[in-house]
PDB file of C-alpha atoms in Angstrom:
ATOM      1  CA  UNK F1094      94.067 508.071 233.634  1.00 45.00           C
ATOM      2  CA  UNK F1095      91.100 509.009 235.693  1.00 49.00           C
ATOM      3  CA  UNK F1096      87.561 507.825 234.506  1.00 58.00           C
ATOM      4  CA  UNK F1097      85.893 511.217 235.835  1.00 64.00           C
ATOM      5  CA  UNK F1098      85.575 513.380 238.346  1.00 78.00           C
ATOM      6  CA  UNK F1099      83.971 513.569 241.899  1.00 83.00           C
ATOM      7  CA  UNK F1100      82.693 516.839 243.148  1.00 85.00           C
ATOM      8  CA  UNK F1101      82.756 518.470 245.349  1.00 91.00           C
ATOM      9  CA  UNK F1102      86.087 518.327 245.979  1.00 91.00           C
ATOM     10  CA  UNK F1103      85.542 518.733 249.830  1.00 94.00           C
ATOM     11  CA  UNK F1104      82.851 519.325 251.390  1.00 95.00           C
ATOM     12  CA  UNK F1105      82.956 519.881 255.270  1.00 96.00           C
ATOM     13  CA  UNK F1106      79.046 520.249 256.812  1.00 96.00           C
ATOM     14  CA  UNK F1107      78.250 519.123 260.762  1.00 97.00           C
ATOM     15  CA  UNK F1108      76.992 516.136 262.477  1.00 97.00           C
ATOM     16  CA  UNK F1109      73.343 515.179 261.958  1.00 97.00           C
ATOM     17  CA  UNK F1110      73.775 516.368 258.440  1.00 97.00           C
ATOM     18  CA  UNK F1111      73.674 514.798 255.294  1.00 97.00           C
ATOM     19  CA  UNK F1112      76.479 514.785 252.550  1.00 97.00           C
ATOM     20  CA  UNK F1113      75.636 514.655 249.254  1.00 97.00           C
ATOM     21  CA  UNK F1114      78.869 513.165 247.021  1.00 96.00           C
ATOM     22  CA  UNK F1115      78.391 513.721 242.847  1.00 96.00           C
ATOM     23  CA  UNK F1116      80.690 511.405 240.395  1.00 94.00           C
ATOM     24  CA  UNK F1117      80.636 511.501 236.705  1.00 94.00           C
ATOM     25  CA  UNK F1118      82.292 509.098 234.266  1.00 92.00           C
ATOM     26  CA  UNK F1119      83.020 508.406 230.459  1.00 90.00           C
ATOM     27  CA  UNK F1120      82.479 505.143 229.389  1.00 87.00           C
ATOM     28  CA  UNK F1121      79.814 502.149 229.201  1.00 88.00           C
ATOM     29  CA  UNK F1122      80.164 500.205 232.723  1.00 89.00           C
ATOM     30  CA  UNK F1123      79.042 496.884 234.143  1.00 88.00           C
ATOM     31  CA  UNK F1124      78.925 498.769 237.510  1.00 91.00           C
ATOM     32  CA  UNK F1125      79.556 501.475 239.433  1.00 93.00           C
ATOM     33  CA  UNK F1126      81.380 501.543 243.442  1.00 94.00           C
ATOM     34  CA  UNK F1127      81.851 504.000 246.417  1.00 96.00           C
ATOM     35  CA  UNK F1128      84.761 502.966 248.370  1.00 97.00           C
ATOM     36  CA  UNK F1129      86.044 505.392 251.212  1.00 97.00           C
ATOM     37  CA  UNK F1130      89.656 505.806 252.676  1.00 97.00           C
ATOM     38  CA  UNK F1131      90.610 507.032 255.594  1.00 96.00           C
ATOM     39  CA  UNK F1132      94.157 509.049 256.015  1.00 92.00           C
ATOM     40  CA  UNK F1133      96.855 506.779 255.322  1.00 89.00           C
ATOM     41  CA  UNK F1134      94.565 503.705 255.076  1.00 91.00           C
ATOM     42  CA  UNK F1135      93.382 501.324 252.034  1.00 92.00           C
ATOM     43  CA  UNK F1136      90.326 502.000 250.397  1.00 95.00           C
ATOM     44  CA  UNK F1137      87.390 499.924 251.912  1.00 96.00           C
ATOM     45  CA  UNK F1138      84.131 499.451 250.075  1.00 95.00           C
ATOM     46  CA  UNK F1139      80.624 500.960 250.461  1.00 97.00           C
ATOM     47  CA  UNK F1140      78.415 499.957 247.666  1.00 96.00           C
ATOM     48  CA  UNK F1141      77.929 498.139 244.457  1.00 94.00           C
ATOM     49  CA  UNK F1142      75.459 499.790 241.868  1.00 95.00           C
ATOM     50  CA  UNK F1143      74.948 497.629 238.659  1.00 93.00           C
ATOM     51  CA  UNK F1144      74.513 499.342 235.433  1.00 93.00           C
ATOM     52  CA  UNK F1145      70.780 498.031 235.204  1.00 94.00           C
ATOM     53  CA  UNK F1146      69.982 499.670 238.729  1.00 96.00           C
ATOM     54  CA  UNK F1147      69.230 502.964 239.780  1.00 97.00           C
ATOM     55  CA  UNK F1148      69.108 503.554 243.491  1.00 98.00           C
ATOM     56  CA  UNK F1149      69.988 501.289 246.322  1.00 97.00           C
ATOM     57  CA  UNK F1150      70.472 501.545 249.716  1.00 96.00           C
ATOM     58  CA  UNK F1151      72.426 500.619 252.394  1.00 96.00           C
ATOM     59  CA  UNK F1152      72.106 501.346 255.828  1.00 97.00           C
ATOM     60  CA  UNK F1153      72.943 505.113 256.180  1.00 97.00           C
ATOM     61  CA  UNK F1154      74.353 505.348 252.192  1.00 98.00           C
ATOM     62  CA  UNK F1155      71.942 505.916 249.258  1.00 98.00           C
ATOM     63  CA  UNK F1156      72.705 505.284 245.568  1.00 98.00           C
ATOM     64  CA  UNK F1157      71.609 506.577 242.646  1.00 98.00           C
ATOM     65  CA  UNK F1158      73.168 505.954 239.051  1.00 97.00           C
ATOM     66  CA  UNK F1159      72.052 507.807 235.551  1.00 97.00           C
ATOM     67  CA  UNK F1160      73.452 505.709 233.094  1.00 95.00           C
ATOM     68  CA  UNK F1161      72.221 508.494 230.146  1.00 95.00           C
ATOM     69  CA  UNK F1162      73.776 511.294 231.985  1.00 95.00           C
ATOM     70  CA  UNK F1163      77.006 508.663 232.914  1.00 95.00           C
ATOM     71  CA  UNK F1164      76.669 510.275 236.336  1.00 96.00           C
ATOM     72  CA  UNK F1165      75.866 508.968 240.247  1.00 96.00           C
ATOM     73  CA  UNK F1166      75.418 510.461 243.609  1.00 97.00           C
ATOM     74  CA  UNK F1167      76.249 509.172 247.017  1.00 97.00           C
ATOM     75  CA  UNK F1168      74.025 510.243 249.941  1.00 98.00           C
ATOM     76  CA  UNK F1169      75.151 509.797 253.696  1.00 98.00           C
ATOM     77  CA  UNK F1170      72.285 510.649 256.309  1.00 98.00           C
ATOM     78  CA  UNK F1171      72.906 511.524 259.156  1.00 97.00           C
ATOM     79  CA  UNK F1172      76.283 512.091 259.347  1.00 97.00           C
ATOM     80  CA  UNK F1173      78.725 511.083 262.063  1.00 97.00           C
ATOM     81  CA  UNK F1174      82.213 512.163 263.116  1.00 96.00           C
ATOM     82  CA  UNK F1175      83.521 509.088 262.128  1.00 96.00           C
ATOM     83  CA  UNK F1176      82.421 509.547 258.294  1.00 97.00           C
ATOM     84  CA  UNK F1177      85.028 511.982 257.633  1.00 97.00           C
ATOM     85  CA  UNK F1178      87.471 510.644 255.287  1.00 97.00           C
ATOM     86  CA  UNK F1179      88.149 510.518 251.265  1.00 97.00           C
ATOM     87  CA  UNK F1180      84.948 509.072 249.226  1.00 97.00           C
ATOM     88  CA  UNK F1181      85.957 507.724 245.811  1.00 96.00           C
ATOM     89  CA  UNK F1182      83.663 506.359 243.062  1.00 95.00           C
ATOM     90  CA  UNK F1183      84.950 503.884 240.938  1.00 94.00           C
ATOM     91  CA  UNK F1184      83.765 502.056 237.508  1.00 92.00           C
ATOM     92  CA  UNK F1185      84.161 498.282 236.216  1.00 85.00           C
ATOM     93  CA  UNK F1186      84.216 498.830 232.382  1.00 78.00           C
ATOM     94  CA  UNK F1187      82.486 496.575 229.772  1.00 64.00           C
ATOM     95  CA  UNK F1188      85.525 495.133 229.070  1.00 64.00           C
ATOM     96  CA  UNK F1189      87.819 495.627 231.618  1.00 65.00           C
ATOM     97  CA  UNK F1190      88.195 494.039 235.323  1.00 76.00           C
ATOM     98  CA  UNK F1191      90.140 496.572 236.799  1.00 83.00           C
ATOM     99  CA  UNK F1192      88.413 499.453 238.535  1.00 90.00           C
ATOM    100  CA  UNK F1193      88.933 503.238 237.324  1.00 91.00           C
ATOM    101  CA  UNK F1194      88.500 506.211 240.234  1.00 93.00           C
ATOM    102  CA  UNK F1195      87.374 509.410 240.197  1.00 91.00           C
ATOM    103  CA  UNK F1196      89.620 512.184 241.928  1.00 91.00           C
ATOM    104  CA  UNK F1197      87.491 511.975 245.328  1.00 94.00           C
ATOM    105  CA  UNK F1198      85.365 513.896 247.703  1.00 95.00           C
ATOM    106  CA  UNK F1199      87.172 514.933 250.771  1.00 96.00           C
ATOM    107  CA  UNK F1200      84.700 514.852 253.316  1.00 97.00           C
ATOM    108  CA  UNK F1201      85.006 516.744 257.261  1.00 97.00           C
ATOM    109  CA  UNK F1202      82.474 515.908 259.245  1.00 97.00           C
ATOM    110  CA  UNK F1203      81.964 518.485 262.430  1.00 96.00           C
ATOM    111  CA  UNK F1204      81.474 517.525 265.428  1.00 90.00           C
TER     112      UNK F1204
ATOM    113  CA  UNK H   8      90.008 488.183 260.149  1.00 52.00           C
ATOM    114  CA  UNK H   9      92.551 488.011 257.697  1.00 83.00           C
ATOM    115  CA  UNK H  10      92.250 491.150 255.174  1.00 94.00           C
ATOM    116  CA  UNK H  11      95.230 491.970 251.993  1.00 97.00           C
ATOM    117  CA  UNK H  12      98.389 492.865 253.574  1.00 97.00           C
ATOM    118  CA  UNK H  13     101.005 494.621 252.416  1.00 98.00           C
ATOM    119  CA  UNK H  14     104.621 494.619 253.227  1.00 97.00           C
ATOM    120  CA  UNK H  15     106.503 496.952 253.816  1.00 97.00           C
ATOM    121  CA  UNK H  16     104.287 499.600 255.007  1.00 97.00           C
ATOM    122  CA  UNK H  17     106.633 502.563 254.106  1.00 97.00           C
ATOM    123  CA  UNK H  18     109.708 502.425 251.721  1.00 97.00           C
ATOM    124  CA  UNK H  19     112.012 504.966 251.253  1.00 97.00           C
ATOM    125  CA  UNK H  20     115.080 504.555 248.828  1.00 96.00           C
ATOM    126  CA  UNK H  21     117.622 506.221 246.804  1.00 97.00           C
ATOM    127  CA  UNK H  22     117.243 507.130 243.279  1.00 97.00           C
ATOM    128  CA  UNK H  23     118.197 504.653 240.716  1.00 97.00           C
ATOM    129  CA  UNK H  24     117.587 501.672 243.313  1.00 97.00           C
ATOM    130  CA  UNK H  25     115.397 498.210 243.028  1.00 98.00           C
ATOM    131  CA  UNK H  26     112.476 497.855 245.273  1.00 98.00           C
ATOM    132  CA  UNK H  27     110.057 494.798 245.290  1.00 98.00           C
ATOM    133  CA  UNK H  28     106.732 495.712 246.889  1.00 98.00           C
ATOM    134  CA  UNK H  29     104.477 492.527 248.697  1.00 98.00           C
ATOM    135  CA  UNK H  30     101.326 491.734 248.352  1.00 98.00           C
ATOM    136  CA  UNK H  31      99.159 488.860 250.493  1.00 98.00           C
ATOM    137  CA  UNK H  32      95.792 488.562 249.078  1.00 97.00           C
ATOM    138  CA  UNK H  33      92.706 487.361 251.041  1.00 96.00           C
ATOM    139  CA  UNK H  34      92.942 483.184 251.256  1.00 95.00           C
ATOM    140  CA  UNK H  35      91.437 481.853 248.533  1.00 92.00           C
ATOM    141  CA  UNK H  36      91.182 485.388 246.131  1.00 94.00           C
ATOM    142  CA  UNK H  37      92.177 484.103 242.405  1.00 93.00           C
ATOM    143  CA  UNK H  38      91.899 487.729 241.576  1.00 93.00           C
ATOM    144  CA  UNK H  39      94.399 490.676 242.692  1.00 95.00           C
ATOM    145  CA  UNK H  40      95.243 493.505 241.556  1.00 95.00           C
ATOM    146  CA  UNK H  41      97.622 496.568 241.842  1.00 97.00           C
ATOM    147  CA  UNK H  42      97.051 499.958 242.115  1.00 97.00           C
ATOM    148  CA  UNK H  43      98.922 503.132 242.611  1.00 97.00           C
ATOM    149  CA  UNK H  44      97.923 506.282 243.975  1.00 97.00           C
ATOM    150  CA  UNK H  45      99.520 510.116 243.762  1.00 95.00           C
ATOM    151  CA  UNK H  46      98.732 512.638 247.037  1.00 91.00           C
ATOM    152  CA  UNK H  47      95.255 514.052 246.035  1.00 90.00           C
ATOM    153  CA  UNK H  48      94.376 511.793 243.496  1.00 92.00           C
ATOM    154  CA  UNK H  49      92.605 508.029 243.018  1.00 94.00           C
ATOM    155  CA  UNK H  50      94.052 505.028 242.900  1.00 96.00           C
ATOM    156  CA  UNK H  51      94.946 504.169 238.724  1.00 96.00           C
ATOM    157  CA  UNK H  52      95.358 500.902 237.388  1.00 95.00           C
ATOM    158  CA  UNK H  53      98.705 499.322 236.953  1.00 97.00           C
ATOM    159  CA  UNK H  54      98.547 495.646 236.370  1.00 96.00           C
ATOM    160  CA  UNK H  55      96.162 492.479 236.937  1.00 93.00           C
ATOM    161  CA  UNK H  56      96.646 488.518 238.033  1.00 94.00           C
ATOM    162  CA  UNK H  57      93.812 486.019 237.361  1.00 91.00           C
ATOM    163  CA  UNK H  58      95.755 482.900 239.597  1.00 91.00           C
ATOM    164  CA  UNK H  59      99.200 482.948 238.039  1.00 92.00           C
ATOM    165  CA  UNK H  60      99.138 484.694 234.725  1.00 90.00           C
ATOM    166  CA  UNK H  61      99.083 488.853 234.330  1.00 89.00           C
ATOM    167  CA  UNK H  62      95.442 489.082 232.943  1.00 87.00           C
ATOM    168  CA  UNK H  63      96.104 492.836 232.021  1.00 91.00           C
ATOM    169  CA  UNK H  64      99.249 494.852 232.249  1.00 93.00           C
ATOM    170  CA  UNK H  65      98.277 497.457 229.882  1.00 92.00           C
ATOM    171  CA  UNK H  66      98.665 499.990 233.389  1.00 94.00           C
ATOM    172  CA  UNK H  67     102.121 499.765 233.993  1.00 96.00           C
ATOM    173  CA  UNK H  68     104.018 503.065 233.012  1.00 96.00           C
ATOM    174  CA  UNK H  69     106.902 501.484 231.298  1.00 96.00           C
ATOM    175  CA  UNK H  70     109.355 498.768 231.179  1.00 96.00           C
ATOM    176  CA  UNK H  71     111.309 499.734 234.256  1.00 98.00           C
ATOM    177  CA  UNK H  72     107.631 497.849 236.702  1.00 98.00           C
ATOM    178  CA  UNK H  73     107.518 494.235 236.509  1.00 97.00           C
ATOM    179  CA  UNK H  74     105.092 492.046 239.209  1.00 97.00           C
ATOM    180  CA  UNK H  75     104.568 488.587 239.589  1.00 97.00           C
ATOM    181  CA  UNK H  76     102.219 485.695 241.164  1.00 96.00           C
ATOM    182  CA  UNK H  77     103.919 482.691 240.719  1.00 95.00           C
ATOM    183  CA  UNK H  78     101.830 480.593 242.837  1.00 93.00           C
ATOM    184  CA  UNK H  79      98.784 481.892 242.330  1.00 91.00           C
ATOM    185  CA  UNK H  80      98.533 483.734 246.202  1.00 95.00           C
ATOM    186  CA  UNK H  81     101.217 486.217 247.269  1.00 97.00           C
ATOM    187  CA  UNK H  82     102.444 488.819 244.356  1.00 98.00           C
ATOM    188  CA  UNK H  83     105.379 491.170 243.491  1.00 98.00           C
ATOM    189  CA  UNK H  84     105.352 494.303 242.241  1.00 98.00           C
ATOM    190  CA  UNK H  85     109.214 495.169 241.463  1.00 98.00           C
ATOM    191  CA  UNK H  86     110.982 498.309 240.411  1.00 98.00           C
ATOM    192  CA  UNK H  87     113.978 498.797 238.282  1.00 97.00           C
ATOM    193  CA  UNK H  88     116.283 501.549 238.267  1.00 97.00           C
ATOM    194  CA  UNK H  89     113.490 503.956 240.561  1.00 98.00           C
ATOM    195  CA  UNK H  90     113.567 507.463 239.464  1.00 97.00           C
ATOM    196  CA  UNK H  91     111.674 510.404 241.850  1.00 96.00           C
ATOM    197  CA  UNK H  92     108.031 510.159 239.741  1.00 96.00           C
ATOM    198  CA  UNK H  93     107.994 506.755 240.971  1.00 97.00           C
ATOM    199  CA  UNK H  94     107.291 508.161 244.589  1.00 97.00           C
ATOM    200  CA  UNK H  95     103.620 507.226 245.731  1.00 97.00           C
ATOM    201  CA  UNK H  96     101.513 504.758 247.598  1.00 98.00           C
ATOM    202  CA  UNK H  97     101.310 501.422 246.151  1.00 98.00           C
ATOM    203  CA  UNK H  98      97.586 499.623 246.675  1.00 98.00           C
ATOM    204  CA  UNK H  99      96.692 495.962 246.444  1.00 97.00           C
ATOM    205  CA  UNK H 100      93.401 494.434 246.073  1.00 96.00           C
ATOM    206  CA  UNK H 101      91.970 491.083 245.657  1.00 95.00           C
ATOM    207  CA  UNK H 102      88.352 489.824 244.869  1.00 93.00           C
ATOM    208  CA  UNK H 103      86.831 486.192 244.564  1.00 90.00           C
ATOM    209  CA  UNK H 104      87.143 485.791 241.032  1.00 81.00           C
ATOM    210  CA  UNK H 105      87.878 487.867 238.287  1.00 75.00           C
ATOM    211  CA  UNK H 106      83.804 487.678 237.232  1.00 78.00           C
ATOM    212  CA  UNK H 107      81.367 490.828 236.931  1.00 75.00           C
ATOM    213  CA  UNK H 108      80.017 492.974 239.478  1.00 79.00           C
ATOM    214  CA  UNK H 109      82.230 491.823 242.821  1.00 84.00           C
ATOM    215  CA  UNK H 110      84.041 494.774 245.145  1.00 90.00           C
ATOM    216  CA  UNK H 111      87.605 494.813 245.560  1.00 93.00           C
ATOM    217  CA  UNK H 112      89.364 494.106 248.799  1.00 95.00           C
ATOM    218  CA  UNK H 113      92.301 496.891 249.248  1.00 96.00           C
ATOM    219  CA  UNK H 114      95.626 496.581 251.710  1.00 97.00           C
ATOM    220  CA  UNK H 115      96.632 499.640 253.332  1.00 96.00           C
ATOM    221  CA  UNK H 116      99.355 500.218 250.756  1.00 97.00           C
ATOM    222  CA  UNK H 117     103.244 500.590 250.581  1.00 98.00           C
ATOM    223  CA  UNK H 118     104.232 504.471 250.527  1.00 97.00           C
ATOM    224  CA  UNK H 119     106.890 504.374 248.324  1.00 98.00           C
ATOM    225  CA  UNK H 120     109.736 507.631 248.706  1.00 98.00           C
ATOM    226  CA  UNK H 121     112.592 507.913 246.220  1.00 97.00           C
ATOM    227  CA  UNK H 122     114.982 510.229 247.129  1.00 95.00           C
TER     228      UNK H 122
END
């Protein structure tokens, strides 16, 4: 079963913009991870949050993570092209290894 | 370099077939792990290998999916009697270790297509 959701759904917004990606989720986590997947591709991964961290950064993605409101956002500045594809956030349970997804954030970028 | 690979790429098969899915972690990965993943929708959780032993299976639908690692590297995901629901793209991952707080590294999946 899905841990939460992602919204928007899809968001489409033009180059030089930024994209602002919402995920909620259900249960206590160790952490919290954006992975991305382009059409017909794996899922390759963007960022690691831990549950005792609230923001981090890297390069042109920002983090943020409310562990009272069991919610995070994923910022990309800037946007290119190239950043259009499927953003997915994912959680590593207390107790569990294995990762649980959201539904994803399909995101066109506009030249 | 070397990333998870996944063999074959696309699978399409008749209802009621077998189908074994492969799965070549990253070198050196004691962890991997297999996913599967409906049009629209996230990857879910079917099954886990720390080295050789299933550390969690608890994702697997039903009796019908089986997988294996028996040498602690390449794994097997394997299909019994496929009906049309089992129609998707099959994901594999591997990590370091099975430890806290480590990202998953993802193949590019076998699209499965039961007929």
């Amino acid at each position: 079963s899905q841990q939460g959701e992602e919204d928007p759904q899809a968001l489409s917004i033009q180059e030089g913009e930024n994209a602002t990606m919402n995920c909620s989720y259900k249960t206590s986590i160790n952490n919290l991870q954006w992975y991305r997947q382009n059409s017909g591709r794996g899922l390759v991964h963007l960022i690691l949050i831990r549950s005792n961290e609230r923001e981090k950064h890297s390069g042109r993605l920002r983090v943020t993570l409310d562990t009272s409101k069991k919610s995070s956002s994923l910022l990309i500045t800037a946007s290119r092209a190239a950043d259009t594809a499927s953003y997915f956030c994912a959680t590593d349970a207390d107790s569990a290894r294995q990762l649980t997804f959201g539904s994803g954030t399909q995101l066109t970028v506009l030249p | 370099g070397a990333g998870v690979s996944q063999t074959p790429s696309n699978k399409v098969t008749e209802k009621g077939k077998y189908v074994e899915l492969r799965c070549d972690p990253i070198s050196g990965h004691t962890a991997l792990y297999w996913y599967r993943q409906s049009l629209g929708q996230g990857p879910e959780f079917l099954i886990y290998f720390q080295g050789t032993g299933a550390a969690d299976d608890s994702g697997l639908p039903n009796d019908r999916f089986f997988a294996v690692r028996p040498e602690g590297s390449v794994s097997t995901l394997k299909i019994q009697r496929t009906e049309r629901g089992d129609s998707a793209v099959y994901l594999c991952a591997s990590s370091p270790t099975d430890r806290e707080n480590q990202p998953q590294h993802f193949g590019d999946g076998t699209r499965l297509s039961i007929l």
